[in-house]
PDB file of C-alpha atoms in Angstrom:
ATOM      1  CA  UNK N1274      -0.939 -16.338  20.753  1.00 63.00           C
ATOM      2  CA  UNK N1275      -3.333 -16.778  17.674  1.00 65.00           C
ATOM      3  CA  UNK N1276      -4.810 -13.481  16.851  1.00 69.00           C
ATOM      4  CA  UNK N1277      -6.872 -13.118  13.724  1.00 75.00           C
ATOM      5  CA  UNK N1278      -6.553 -10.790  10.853  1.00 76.00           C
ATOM      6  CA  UNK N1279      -9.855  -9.061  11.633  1.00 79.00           C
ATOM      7  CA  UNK N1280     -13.625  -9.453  10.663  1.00 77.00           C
ATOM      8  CA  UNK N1281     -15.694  -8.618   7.769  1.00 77.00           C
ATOM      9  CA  UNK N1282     -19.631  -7.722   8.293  1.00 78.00           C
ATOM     10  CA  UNK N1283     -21.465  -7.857   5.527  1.00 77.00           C
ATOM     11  CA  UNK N1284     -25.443  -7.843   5.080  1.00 75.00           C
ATOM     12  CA  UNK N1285     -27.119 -11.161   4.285  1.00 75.00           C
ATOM     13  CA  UNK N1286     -29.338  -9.946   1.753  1.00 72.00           C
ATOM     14  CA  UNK N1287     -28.141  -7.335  -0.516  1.00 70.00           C
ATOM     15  CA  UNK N1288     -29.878  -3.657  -0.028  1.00 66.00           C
ATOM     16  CA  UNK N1289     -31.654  -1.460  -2.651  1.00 67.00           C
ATOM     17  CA  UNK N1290     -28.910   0.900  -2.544  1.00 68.00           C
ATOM     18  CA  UNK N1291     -26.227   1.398  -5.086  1.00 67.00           C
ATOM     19  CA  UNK N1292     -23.463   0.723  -1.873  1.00 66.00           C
ATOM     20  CA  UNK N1293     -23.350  -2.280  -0.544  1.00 69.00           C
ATOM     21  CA  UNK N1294     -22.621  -1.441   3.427  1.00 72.00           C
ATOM     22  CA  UNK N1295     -19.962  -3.321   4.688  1.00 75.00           C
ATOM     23  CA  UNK N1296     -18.144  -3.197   8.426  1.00 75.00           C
ATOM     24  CA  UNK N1297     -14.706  -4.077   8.217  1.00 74.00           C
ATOM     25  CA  UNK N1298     -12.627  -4.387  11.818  1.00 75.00           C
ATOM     26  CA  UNK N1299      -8.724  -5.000  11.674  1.00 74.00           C
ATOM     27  CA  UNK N1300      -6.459  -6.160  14.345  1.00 75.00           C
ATOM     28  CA  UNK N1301      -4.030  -3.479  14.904  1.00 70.00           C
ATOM     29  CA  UNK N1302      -1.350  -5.809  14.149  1.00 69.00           C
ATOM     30  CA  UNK N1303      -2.342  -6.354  10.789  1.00 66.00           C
ATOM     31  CA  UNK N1304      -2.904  -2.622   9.697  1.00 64.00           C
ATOM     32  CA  UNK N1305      -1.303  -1.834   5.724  1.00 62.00           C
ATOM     33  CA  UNK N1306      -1.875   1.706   5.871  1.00 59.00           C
ATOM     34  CA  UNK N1307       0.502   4.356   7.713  1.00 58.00           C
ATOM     35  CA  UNK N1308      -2.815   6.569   8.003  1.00 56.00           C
ATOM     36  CA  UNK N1309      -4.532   3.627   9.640  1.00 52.00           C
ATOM     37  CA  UNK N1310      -4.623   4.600  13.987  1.00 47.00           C
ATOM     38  CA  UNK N1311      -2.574   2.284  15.714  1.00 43.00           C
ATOM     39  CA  UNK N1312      -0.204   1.632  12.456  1.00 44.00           C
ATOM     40  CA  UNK N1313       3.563   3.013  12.981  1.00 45.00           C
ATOM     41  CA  UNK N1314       3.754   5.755  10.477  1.00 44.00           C
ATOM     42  CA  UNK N1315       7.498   5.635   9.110  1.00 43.00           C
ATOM     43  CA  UNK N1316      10.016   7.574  10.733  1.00 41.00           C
ATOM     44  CA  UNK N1317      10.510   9.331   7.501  1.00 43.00           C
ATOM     45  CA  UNK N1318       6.947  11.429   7.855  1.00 43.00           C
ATOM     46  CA  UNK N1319       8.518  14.726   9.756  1.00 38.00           C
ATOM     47  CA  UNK N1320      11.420  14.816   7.098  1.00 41.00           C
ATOM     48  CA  UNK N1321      11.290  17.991   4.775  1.00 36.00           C
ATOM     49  CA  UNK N1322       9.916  16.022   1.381  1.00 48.00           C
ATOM     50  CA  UNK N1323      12.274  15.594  -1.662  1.00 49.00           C
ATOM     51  CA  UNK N1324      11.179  18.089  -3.787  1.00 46.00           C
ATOM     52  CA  UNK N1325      10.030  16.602  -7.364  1.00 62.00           C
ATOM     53  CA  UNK N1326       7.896  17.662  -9.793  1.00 66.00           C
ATOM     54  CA  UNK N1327       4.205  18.142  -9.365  1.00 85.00           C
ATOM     55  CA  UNK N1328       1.671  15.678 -10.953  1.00 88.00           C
ATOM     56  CA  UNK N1329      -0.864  17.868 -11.448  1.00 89.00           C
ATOM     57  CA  UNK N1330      -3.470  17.823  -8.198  1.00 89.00           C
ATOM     58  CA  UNK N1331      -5.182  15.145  -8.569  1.00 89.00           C
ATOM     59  CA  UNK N1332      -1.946  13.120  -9.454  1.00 91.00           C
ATOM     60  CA  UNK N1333      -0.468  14.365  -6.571  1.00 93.00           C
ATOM     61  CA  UNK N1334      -3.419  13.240  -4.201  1.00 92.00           C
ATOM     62  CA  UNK N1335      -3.649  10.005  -5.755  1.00 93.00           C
ATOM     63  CA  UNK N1336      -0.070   9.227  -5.223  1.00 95.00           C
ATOM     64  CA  UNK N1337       0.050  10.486  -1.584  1.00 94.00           C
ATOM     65  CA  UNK N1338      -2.845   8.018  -1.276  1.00 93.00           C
ATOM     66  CA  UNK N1339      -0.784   5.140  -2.480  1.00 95.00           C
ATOM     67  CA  UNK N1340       2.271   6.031  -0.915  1.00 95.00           C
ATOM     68  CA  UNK N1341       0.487   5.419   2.994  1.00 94.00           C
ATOM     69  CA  UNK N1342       0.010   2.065   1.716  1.00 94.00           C
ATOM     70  CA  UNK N1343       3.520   2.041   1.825  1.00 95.00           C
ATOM     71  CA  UNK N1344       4.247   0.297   5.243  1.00 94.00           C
ATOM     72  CA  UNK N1345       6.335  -2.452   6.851  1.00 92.00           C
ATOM     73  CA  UNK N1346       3.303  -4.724   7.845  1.00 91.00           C
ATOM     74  CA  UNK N1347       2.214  -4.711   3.662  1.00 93.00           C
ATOM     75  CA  UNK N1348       6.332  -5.439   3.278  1.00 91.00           C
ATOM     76  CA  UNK N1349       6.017  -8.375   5.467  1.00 88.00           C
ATOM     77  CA  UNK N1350       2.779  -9.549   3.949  1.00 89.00           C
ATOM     78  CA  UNK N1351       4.347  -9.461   0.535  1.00 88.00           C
ATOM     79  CA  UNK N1352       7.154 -11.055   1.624  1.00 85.00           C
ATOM     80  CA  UNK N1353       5.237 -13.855   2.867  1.00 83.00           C
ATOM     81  CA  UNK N1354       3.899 -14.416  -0.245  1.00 83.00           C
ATOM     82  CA  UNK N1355       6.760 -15.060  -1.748  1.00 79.00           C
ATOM     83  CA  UNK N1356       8.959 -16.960   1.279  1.00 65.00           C
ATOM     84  CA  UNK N1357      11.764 -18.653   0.251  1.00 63.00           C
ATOM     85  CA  UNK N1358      12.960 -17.129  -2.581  1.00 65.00           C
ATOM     86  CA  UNK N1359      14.194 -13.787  -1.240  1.00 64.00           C
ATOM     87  CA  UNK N1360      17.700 -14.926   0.068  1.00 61.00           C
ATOM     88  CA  UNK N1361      19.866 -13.232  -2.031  1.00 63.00           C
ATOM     89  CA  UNK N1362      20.148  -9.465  -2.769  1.00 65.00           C
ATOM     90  CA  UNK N1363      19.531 -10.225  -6.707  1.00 65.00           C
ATOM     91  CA  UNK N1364      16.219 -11.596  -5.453  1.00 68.00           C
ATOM     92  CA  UNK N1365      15.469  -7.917  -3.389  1.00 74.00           C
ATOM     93  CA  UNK N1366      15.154  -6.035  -6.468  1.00 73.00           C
ATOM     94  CA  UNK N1367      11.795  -8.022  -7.026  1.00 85.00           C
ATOM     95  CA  UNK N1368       9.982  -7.162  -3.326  1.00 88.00           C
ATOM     96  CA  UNK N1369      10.122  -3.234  -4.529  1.00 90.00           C
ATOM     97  CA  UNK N1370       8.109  -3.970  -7.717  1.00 92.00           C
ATOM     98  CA  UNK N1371       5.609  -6.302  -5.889  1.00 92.00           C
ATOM     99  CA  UNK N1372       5.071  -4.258  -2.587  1.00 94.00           C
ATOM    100  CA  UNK N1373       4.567  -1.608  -5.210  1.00 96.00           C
ATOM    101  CA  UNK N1374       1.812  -3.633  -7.121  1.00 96.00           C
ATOM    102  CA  UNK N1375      -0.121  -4.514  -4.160  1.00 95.00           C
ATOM    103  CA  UNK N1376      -0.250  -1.164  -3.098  1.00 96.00           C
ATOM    104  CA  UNK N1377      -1.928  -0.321  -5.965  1.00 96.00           C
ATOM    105  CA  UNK N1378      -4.066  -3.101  -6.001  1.00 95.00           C
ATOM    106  CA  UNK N1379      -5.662  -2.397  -2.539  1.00 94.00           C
ATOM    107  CA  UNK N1380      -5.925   1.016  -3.932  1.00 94.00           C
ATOM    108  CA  UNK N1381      -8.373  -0.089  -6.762  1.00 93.00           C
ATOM    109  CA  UNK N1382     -10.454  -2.267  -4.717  1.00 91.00           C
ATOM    110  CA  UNK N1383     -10.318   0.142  -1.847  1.00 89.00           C
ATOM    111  CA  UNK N1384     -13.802   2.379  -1.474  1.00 81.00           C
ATOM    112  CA  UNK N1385     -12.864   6.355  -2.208  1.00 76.00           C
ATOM    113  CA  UNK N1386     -11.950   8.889   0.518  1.00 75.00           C
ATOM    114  CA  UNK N1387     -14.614  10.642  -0.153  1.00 77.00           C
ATOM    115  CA  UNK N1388     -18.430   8.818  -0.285  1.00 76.00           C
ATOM    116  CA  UNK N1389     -20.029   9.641  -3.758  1.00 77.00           C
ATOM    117  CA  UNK N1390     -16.501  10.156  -5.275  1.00 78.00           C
ATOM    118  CA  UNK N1391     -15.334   8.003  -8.394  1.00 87.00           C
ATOM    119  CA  UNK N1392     -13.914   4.758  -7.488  1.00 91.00           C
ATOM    120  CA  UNK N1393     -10.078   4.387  -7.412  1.00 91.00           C
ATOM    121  CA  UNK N1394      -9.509   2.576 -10.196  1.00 92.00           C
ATOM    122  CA  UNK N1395     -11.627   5.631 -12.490  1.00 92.00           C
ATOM    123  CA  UNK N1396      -9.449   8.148 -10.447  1.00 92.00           C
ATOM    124  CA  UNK N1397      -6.252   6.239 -11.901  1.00 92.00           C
ATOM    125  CA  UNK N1398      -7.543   5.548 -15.045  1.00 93.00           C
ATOM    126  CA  UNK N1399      -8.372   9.339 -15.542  1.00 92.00           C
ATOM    127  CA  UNK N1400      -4.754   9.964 -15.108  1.00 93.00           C
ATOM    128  CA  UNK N1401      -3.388  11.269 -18.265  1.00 93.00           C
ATOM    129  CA  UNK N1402      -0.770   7.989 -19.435  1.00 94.00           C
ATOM    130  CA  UNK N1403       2.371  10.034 -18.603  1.00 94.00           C
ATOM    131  CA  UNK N1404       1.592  11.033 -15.268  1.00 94.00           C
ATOM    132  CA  UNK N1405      -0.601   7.516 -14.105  1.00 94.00           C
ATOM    133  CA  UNK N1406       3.391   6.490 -15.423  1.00 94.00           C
ATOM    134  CA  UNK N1407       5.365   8.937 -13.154  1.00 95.00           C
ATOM    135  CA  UNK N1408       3.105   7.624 -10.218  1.00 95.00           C
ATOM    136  CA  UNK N1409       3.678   4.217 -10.886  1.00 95.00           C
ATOM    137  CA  UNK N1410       7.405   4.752 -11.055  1.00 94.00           C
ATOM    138  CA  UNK N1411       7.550   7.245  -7.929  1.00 96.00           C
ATOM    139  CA  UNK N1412       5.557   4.927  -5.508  1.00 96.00           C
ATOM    140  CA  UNK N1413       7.870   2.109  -7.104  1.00 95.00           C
ATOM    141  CA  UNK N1414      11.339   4.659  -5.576  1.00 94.00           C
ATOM    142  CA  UNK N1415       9.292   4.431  -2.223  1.00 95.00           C
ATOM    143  CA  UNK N1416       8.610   1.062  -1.892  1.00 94.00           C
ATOM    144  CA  UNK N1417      12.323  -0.205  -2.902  1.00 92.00           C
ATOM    145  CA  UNK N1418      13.169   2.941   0.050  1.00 92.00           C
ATOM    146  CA  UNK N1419      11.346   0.750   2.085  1.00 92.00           C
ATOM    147  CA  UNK N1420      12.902  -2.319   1.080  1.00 90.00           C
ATOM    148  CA  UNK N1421      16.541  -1.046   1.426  1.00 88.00           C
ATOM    149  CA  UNK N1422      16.165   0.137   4.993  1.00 89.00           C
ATOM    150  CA  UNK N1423      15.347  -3.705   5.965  1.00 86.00           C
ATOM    151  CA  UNK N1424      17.719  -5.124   3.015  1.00 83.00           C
ATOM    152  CA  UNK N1425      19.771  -7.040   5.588  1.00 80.00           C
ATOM    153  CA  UNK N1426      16.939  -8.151   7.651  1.00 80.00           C
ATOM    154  CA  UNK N1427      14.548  -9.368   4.670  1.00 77.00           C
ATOM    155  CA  UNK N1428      17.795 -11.200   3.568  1.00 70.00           C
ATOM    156  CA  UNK N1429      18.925 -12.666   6.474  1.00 73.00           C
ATOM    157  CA  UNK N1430      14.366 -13.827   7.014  1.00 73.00           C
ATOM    158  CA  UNK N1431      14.400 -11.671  10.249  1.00 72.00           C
ATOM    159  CA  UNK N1432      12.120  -9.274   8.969  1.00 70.00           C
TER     160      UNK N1432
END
């Protein structure tokens, strides 16, 4: 069964307006966000959180934001990137940090939750350094969480 990825709709001419509309439809299958309907949230999301220390509220938001991008289909995507070379547990340590940099790349070129909010990449950058850093390195601990509970399977390419 070939299914595609999804379809992008965008206008042929561009608009007068300072958004450019676009439609974008996904495939259930291929969903990256554990928000996203018809994506398997982790089993993780009725747990009591960890407590840790606050971010501020904006850091906190941002970084709940990135951390639903934080799913198995964006593990196996970022695996697939990088096929063949994760068959050793010295080579898992490198699937956190990546799965962790994608995230955050969608994030950027993602559109805001909120229309007429500043774009994701402003909302980062307006981090103060230490916090954008504590971010970073938290959504980092949740993507190598990810990456442990399917260790075995990611080694062994069954993932």
């Amino acid at each position: 069964e070939n299914i595609a990825e999804g379809l992008v709709l965008r206008l042929a001419k561009e608009a007068d307006t300072e958004q450019r509309p676009i439609l974008k439809l996904k495939s259930k299958r291929f969903r990256e966000s554990a928000s996203s309907p018809g994506n398997r949230a982790e089993k993780n999301k009725n747990k009591k959180k960890q407590h840790r220390a606050s971010l501020g509220e904006t850091g906190d938001e941002i970084l709940a934001e990135l951390e639903r991008g934080v799913t198995e289909n964006r593990l196996r995507s970022v695996i697939s990137k990088i096929l063949g070379e994760v068959t050793h547990r010295k080579h898992i340590s490198r699937v956190g940090g990546l799965l962790a940099e994608d995230v955050i790349e969608d994030f950027i070129l993602a559109d805001p939750p909120t229309p007429g909010m500043k774009s994701n990449k402003d909302r980062l950058d307006a981090l103060d350094e230490e916090v954008r850093a504590k971010a970073k390195s938290l959504l980092r601990k949740t993507a190598n969480g990810l990456v442990s509970r399917h260790i075995q399977a990611i080694i062994q390419q069954e993932f």
